[in-house]
Amino acid sequence: MRYALKVQYIGKNYLGSQIQFESNSEIEPTIQGELEKALSTLINSIRSNAKPELQAQKGESGAPNNRRFKTVFSGRTDKGVNSLGQVVHFDTDKDIVASKFVYQLNEILPDDISVSDLKIVDDNFHAQKSAKRRHYRFEFINRRYKNAFDGDLMRVKFEVNTDRMQKALNYLLGEHDFSSFKSSGTLNPSTVCFIEKAQVERQGDKVIINIVGNRFLYNMVRTIVGTLLEIEGHNLEPEHMLKVLEAKDRRKAGQTVSPYGLTLMKVEY
């Protein structure tokens, strides 16, 4: 049977969402690594009728009938990026009672990772390939002076004009080649994405940018935000965004901004 989880996490303590095989997972843990470890602990404890907390103390090697359960994420998020709606699927032949399973899984997971939902899905469901749209949100502080409660959010000291930013974002709507906004780490050679929504709003000192699209390139949202800030910081015309888009050249876009403040809000199927 195939199950889908909705996973929430704070990303600053992890290398990213997905296991990086070239890294030392003990030094640089990932969301996927922690989730698979917790899933394996819980499901193997159900199989052996052992308490999950005792299973966790034994570790994988000490667990009878041990099996490592693999997960598939809807997409990769970088170190520092948060999630409210990451979707993950996994397979098991064990019948699962959702409410009990979610509670027990959350008791095993680290405090900065949690599961908010679990449901059975069709065997053809694929967390990544079946996704129709993804919603990302980027937040930053627009204030000259820092505040102790700003947390990890990036602070932009010069005043930004959200009306101008919205005009710039409007050029990104629809289907385009987003080569100018992809970092070199992009594994998928396809650079065409469809952006359904791109909106900016101000709430006090906080500026919030929501972008919804069918797919996103590596660091795409953070580079779009960096280009918006370059336009504002240098008082360029909003049409500069269109010039960057049409150039299909990463050197024409702004910097890739800090991952802190970026959250994967929702994945739709």
GROMACS .gro file of C-alpha atoms in nm:
model
  269
    1MET     CA    1   0.000   0.000   0.000
    2ARG     CA    2   0.110   0.354  -0.067
    3TYR     CA    3   0.067   0.633   0.186
    4ALA     CA    4   0.112   1.008   0.155
    5LEU     CA    5   0.228   1.230   0.440
    6LYS     CA    6   0.204   1.606   0.475
    7VAL     CA    7   0.524   1.718   0.643
    8GLN     CA    8   0.610   2.046   0.814
    9TYR     CA    9   0.961   2.150   0.910
   10ILE     CA   10   1.195   2.433   0.999
   11GLY     CA   11   1.488   2.395   0.765
   12LYS     CA   12   1.772   2.586   0.928
   13ASN     CA   13   1.915   2.287   1.115
   14TYR     CA   14   1.923   2.059   0.810
   15LEU     CA   15   2.131   2.033   0.495
   16GLY     CA   16   1.805   2.032   0.298
   17SER     CA   17   1.500   1.818   0.245
   18GLN     CA   18   1.670   1.538   0.057
   19ILE     CA   19   1.950   1.300   0.150
   20GLN     CA   20   2.282   1.411   0.003
   21PHE     CA   21   2.486   1.097  -0.053
   22GLU     CA   22   2.815   1.285  -0.073
   23SER     CA   23   2.765   1.442   0.272
   24ASN     CA   24   2.811   1.312   0.624
   25SER     CA   25   2.451   1.267   0.742
   26GLU     CA   26   2.563   1.249   1.103
   27ILE     CA   27   2.710   1.599   1.082
   28GLU     CA   28   2.461   1.744   0.832
   29PRO     CA   29   2.123   1.573   0.879
   30THR     CA   30   1.844   1.606   0.623
   31ILE     CA   31   1.465   1.609   0.656
   32GLN     CA   32   1.441   1.291   0.449
   33GLY     CA   33   1.700   1.114   0.661
   34GLU     CA   34   1.520   1.199   0.986
   35LEU     CA   35   1.180   1.108   0.843
   36GLU     CA   36   1.296   0.773   0.705
   37LYS     CA   37   1.465   0.690   1.034
   38ALA     CA   38   1.145   0.769   1.227
   39LEU     CA   39   0.924   0.577   0.982
   40SER     CA   40   1.150   0.274   0.998
   41THR     CA   41   1.155   0.284   1.376
   42LEU     CA   42   0.777   0.307   1.401
   43ILE     CA   43   0.678   0.054   1.135
   44ASN     CA   44   0.938  -0.200   1.249
   45SER     CA   45   0.814  -0.162   1.606
   46ILE     CA   46   0.459  -0.233   1.487
   47ARG     CA   47   0.584  -0.546   1.311
   48SER     CA   48   0.767  -0.669   1.622
   49ASN     CA   49   0.506  -0.544   1.869
   50ALA     CA   50   0.774  -0.338   2.043
   51LYS     CA   51   0.723   0.010   2.177
   52PRO     CA   52   0.853   0.273   1.930
   53GLU     CA   53   1.060   0.447   2.196
   54LEU     CA   54   1.240   0.121   2.277
   55GLN     CA   55   1.294   0.054   1.909
   56ALA     CA   56   1.446   0.399   1.868
   57GLN     CA   57   1.685   0.331   2.157
   58LYS     CA   58   1.803   0.006   1.994
   59GLY     CA   59   1.872   0.174   1.663
   60GLU     CA   60   1.837   0.009   1.326
   61SER     CA   61   2.095  -0.263   1.379
   62GLY     CA   62   1.933  -0.379   1.702
   63ALA     CA   63   1.581  -0.403   1.565
   64PRO     CA   64   1.438  -0.745   1.480
   65ASN     CA   65   1.300  -0.778   1.124
   66ASN     CA   66   1.452  -0.440   1.053
   67ARG     CA   67   1.371  -0.265   0.726
   68ARG     CA   68   1.457   0.085   0.611
   69PHE     CA   69   1.154   0.257   0.456
   70LYS     CA   70   1.230   0.486   0.162
   71THR     CA   71   1.041   0.807   0.095
   72VAL     CA   72   0.977   1.021  -0.213
   73PHE     CA   73   0.937   1.399  -0.167
   74SER     CA   74   0.729   1.632  -0.385
   75GLY     CA   75   1.040   1.839  -0.442
   76ARG     CA   76   1.373   1.945  -0.300
   77THR     CA   77   1.408   2.233  -0.057
   78ASP     CA   78   1.746   2.378   0.040
   79LYS     CA   79   1.909   2.428   0.377
   80GLY     CA   80   1.717   2.698   0.563
   81VAL     CA   81   1.394   2.658   0.365
   82ASN     CA   82   1.082   2.574   0.567
   83SER     CA   83   0.771   2.375   0.481
   84LEU     CA   84   0.408   2.383   0.582
   85GLY     CA   85   0.293   2.145   0.309
   86GLN     CA   86   0.569   1.916   0.182
   87VAL     CA   87   0.414   1.593   0.050
   88VAL     CA   88   0.597   1.262   0.087
   89HIS     CA   89   0.494   0.912  -0.016
   90PHE     CA   90   0.616   0.572   0.103
   91ASP     CA   91   0.512   0.208   0.060
   92THR     CA   92   0.440  -0.055   0.321
   93ASP     CA   93   0.236  -0.375   0.343
   94LYS     CA   94   0.133  -0.281   0.698
   95ASP     CA   95  -0.218  -0.147   0.763
   96ILE     CA   96  -0.189   0.191   0.932
   97VAL     CA   97  -0.438   0.368   1.157
   98ALA     CA   98  -0.379   0.729   1.052
   99SER     CA   99  -0.450   0.917   1.374
  100LYS     CA  100  -0.248   0.680   1.595
  101PHE     CA  101   0.036   0.655   1.345
  102VAL     CA  102   0.071   1.033   1.304
  103TYR     CA  103   0.076   1.082   1.681
  104GLN     CA  104   0.343   0.815   1.733
  105LEU     CA  105   0.552   0.936   1.440
  106ASN     CA  106   0.553   1.291   1.575
  107GLU     CA  107   0.671   1.162   1.912
  108ILE     CA  108   0.977   1.012   1.743
  109LEU     CA  109   1.061   1.295   1.503
  110PRO     CA  110   1.282   1.588   1.609
  111ASP     CA  111   1.097   1.892   1.744
  112ASP     CA  112   1.150   2.092   1.423
  113ILE     CA  113   0.987   1.827   1.199
  114SER     CA  114   0.623   1.720   1.222
  115VAL     CA  115   0.358   1.534   1.024
  116SER     CA  116   0.014   1.696   1.001
  117ASP     CA  117  -0.170   1.441   0.786
  118LEU     CA  118  -0.150   1.088   0.649
  119LYS     CA  119  -0.372   0.913   0.397
  120ILE     CA  120  -0.380   0.610   0.170
  121VAL     CA  121  -0.325   0.691  -0.198
  122ASP     CA  122  -0.343   0.504  -0.525
  123ASP     CA  123  -0.038   0.293  -0.613
  124ASN     CA  124   0.016   0.517  -0.918
  125PHE     CA  125   0.040   0.829  -0.701
  126HIS     CA  126   0.387   0.986  -0.703
  127ALA     CA  127   0.461   1.273  -0.465
  128GLN     CA  128   0.682   1.449  -0.719
  129LYS     CA  129   0.555   1.345  -1.062
  130SER     CA  130   0.182   1.367  -0.981
  131ALA     CA  131   0.202   1.723  -0.845
  132LYS     CA  132   0.012   1.987  -1.049
  133ARG     CA  133   0.118   2.304  -0.869
  134ARG     CA  134   0.337   2.423  -0.587
  135HIS     CA  135   0.296   2.733  -0.371
  136TYR     CA  136   0.601   2.908  -0.227
  137ARG     CA  137   0.605   3.210   0.002
  138PHE     CA  138   0.901   3.439   0.071
  139GLU     CA  139   0.896   3.689   0.357
  140PHE     CA  140   1.144   3.958   0.447
  141ILE     CA  141   1.164   4.257   0.681
  142ASN     CA  142   1.171   4.603   0.521
  143ARG     CA  143   1.313   4.826   0.792
  144ARG     CA  144   1.640   5.008   0.846
  145TYR     CA  145   1.690   4.895   1.205
  146LYS     CA  146   1.685   4.543   1.338
  147ASN     CA  147   1.436   4.409   1.588
  148ALA     CA  148   1.507   4.126   1.831
  149PHE     CA  149   1.192   3.950   1.708
  150ASP     CA  150   1.287   3.949   1.338
  151GLY     CA  151   1.420   3.598   1.383
  152ASP     CA  152   1.595   3.454   1.076
  153LEU     CA  153   1.412   3.673   0.825
  154MET     CA  154   1.626   3.876   0.586
  155ARG     CA  155   1.617   4.251   0.651
  156VAL     CA  156   1.617   4.494   0.356
  157LYS     CA  157   1.723   4.839   0.477
  158PHE     CA  158   1.610   5.051   0.178
  159GLU     CA  159   1.238   5.107   0.131
  160VAL     CA  160   1.074   4.896  -0.137
  161ASN     CA  161   0.763   4.987  -0.338
  162THR     CA  162   0.526   4.691  -0.354
  163ASP     CA  163   0.329   4.843  -0.644
  164ARG     CA  164   0.645   4.850  -0.854
  165MET     CA  165   0.736   4.500  -0.737
  166GLN     CA  166   0.395   4.372  -0.843
  167LYS     CA  167   0.438   4.520  -1.191
  168ALA     CA  168   0.771   4.339  -1.219
  169LEU     CA  169   0.623   4.010  -1.100
  170ASN     CA  170   0.342   4.031  -1.355
  171TYR     CA  171   0.597   3.974  -1.634
  172LEU     CA  172   0.661   3.627  -1.495
  173LEU     CA  173   0.302   3.506  -1.527
  174GLY     CA  174   0.235   3.231  -1.779
  175GLU     CA  175   0.470   2.980  -1.939
  176HIS     CA  176   0.829   3.092  -1.992
  177ASP     CA  177   1.186   2.969  -2.008
  178PHE     CA  178   1.324   3.063  -1.665
  179SER     CA  179   1.690   2.995  -1.745
  180SER     CA  180   1.784   3.339  -1.608
  181PHE     CA  181   1.660   3.236  -1.264
  182LYS     CA  182   1.811   2.891  -1.225
  183SER     CA  183   2.126   2.807  -1.035
  184SER     CA  184   2.386   2.568  -1.168
  185GLY     CA  185   2.270   2.292  -0.933
  186THR     CA  186   1.954   2.227  -1.137
  187LEU     CA  187   1.946   1.856  -1.223
  188ASN     CA  188   1.644   1.866  -1.455
  189PRO     CA  189   1.750   2.007  -1.795
  190SER     CA  190   1.401   2.148  -1.861
  191THR     CA  191   1.385   2.520  -1.783
  192VAL     CA  192   1.024   2.591  -1.884
  193CYS     CA  193   0.779   2.660  -1.601
  194PHE     CA  194   0.423   2.792  -1.582
  195ILE     CA  195   0.364   3.058  -1.318
  196GLU     CA  196  -0.002   3.082  -1.227
  197LYS     CA  197   0.020   3.344  -0.954
  198ALA     CA  198   0.281   3.596  -0.836
  199GLN     CA  199   0.168   3.849  -0.578
  200VAL     CA  200   0.335   4.078  -0.327
  201GLU     CA  201   0.186   4.250  -0.025
  202ARG     CA  202   0.305   4.444   0.278
  203GLN     CA  203   0.198   4.373   0.634
  204GLY     CA  204   0.358   4.640   0.848
  205ASP     CA  205   0.736   4.601   0.820
  206LYS     CA  206   0.701   4.261   0.655
  207VAL     CA  207   0.686   4.208   0.276
  208ILE     CA  208   0.528   3.881   0.160
  209ILE     CA  209   0.568   3.734  -0.188
  210ASN     CA  210   0.350   3.439  -0.295
  211ILE     CA  211   0.435   3.247  -0.612
  212VAL     CA  212   0.238   2.949  -0.745
  213GLY     CA  213   0.359   2.742  -1.039
  214ASN     CA  214   0.359   2.394  -1.185
  215ARG     CA  215   0.730   2.352  -1.109
  216PHE     CA  216   1.030   2.553  -0.995
  217LEU     CA  217   1.397   2.541  -1.086
  218TYR     CA  218   1.676   2.518  -0.831
  219ASN     CA  219   1.687   2.848  -0.635
  220MET     CA  220   1.434   3.003  -0.876
  221VAL     CA  221   1.216   3.177  -0.616
  222ARG     CA  222   1.516   3.316  -0.427
  223THR     CA  223   1.665   3.451  -0.750
  224ILE     CA  224   1.335   3.613  -0.849
  225VAL     CA  225   1.329   3.787  -0.511
  226GLY     CA  226   1.691   3.892  -0.559
  227THR     CA  227   1.602   4.044  -0.896
  228LEU     CA  228   1.308   4.231  -0.744
  229LEU     CA  229   1.540   4.379  -0.481
  230GLU     CA  230   1.795   4.472  -0.747
  231ILE     CA  231   1.521   4.659  -0.935
  232GLU     CA  232   1.416   4.842  -0.620
  233GLY     CA  233   1.764   4.904  -0.487
  234HIS     CA  234   1.885   5.057  -0.814
  235ASN     CA  235   1.554   5.225  -0.901
  236LEU     CA  236   1.525   5.032  -1.228
  237GLU     CA  237   1.200   5.016  -1.420
  238PRO     CA  238   0.977   4.713  -1.345
  239GLU     CA  239   1.023   4.618  -1.714
  240HIS     CA  240   1.377   4.516  -1.620
  241MET     CA  241   1.227   4.187  -1.501
  242LEU     CA  242   1.106   4.115  -1.856
  243LYS     CA  243   1.453   4.189  -1.996
  244VAL     CA  244   1.608   3.947  -1.748
  245LEU     CA  245   1.348   3.680  -1.830
  246GLU     CA  246   1.399   3.712  -2.207
  247ALA     CA  247   1.779   3.708  -2.177
  248LYS     CA  248   1.779   3.345  -2.056
  249ASP     CA  249   2.109   3.429  -1.889
  250ARG     CA  250   2.166   3.381  -1.514
  251ARG     CA  251   2.420   3.664  -1.517
  252LYS     CA  252   2.144   3.915  -1.594
  253ALA     CA  253   1.939   3.835  -1.282
  254GLY     CA  254   1.989   3.950  -0.925
  255GLN     CA  255   2.157   3.765  -0.643
  256THR     CA  256   2.014   3.448  -0.490
  257VAL     CA  257   1.888   3.575  -0.156
  258SER     CA  258   1.899   3.401   0.181
  259PRO     CA  259   1.684   3.085   0.214
  260TYR     CA  260   1.552   3.209   0.549
  261GLY     CA  261   1.201   3.336   0.489
  262LEU     CA  262   1.121   3.089   0.210
  263THR     CA  263   0.847   2.836   0.285
  264LEU     CA  264   0.688   2.564   0.074
  265MET     CA  265   0.325   2.634   0.161
  266LYS     CA  266   0.129   2.377  -0.036
  267VAL     CA  267   0.152   2.109  -0.306
  268GLU     CA  268  -0.162   2.035  -0.508
  269TYR     CA  269  -0.249   1.724  -0.709
   0.00000   0.00000   0.00000
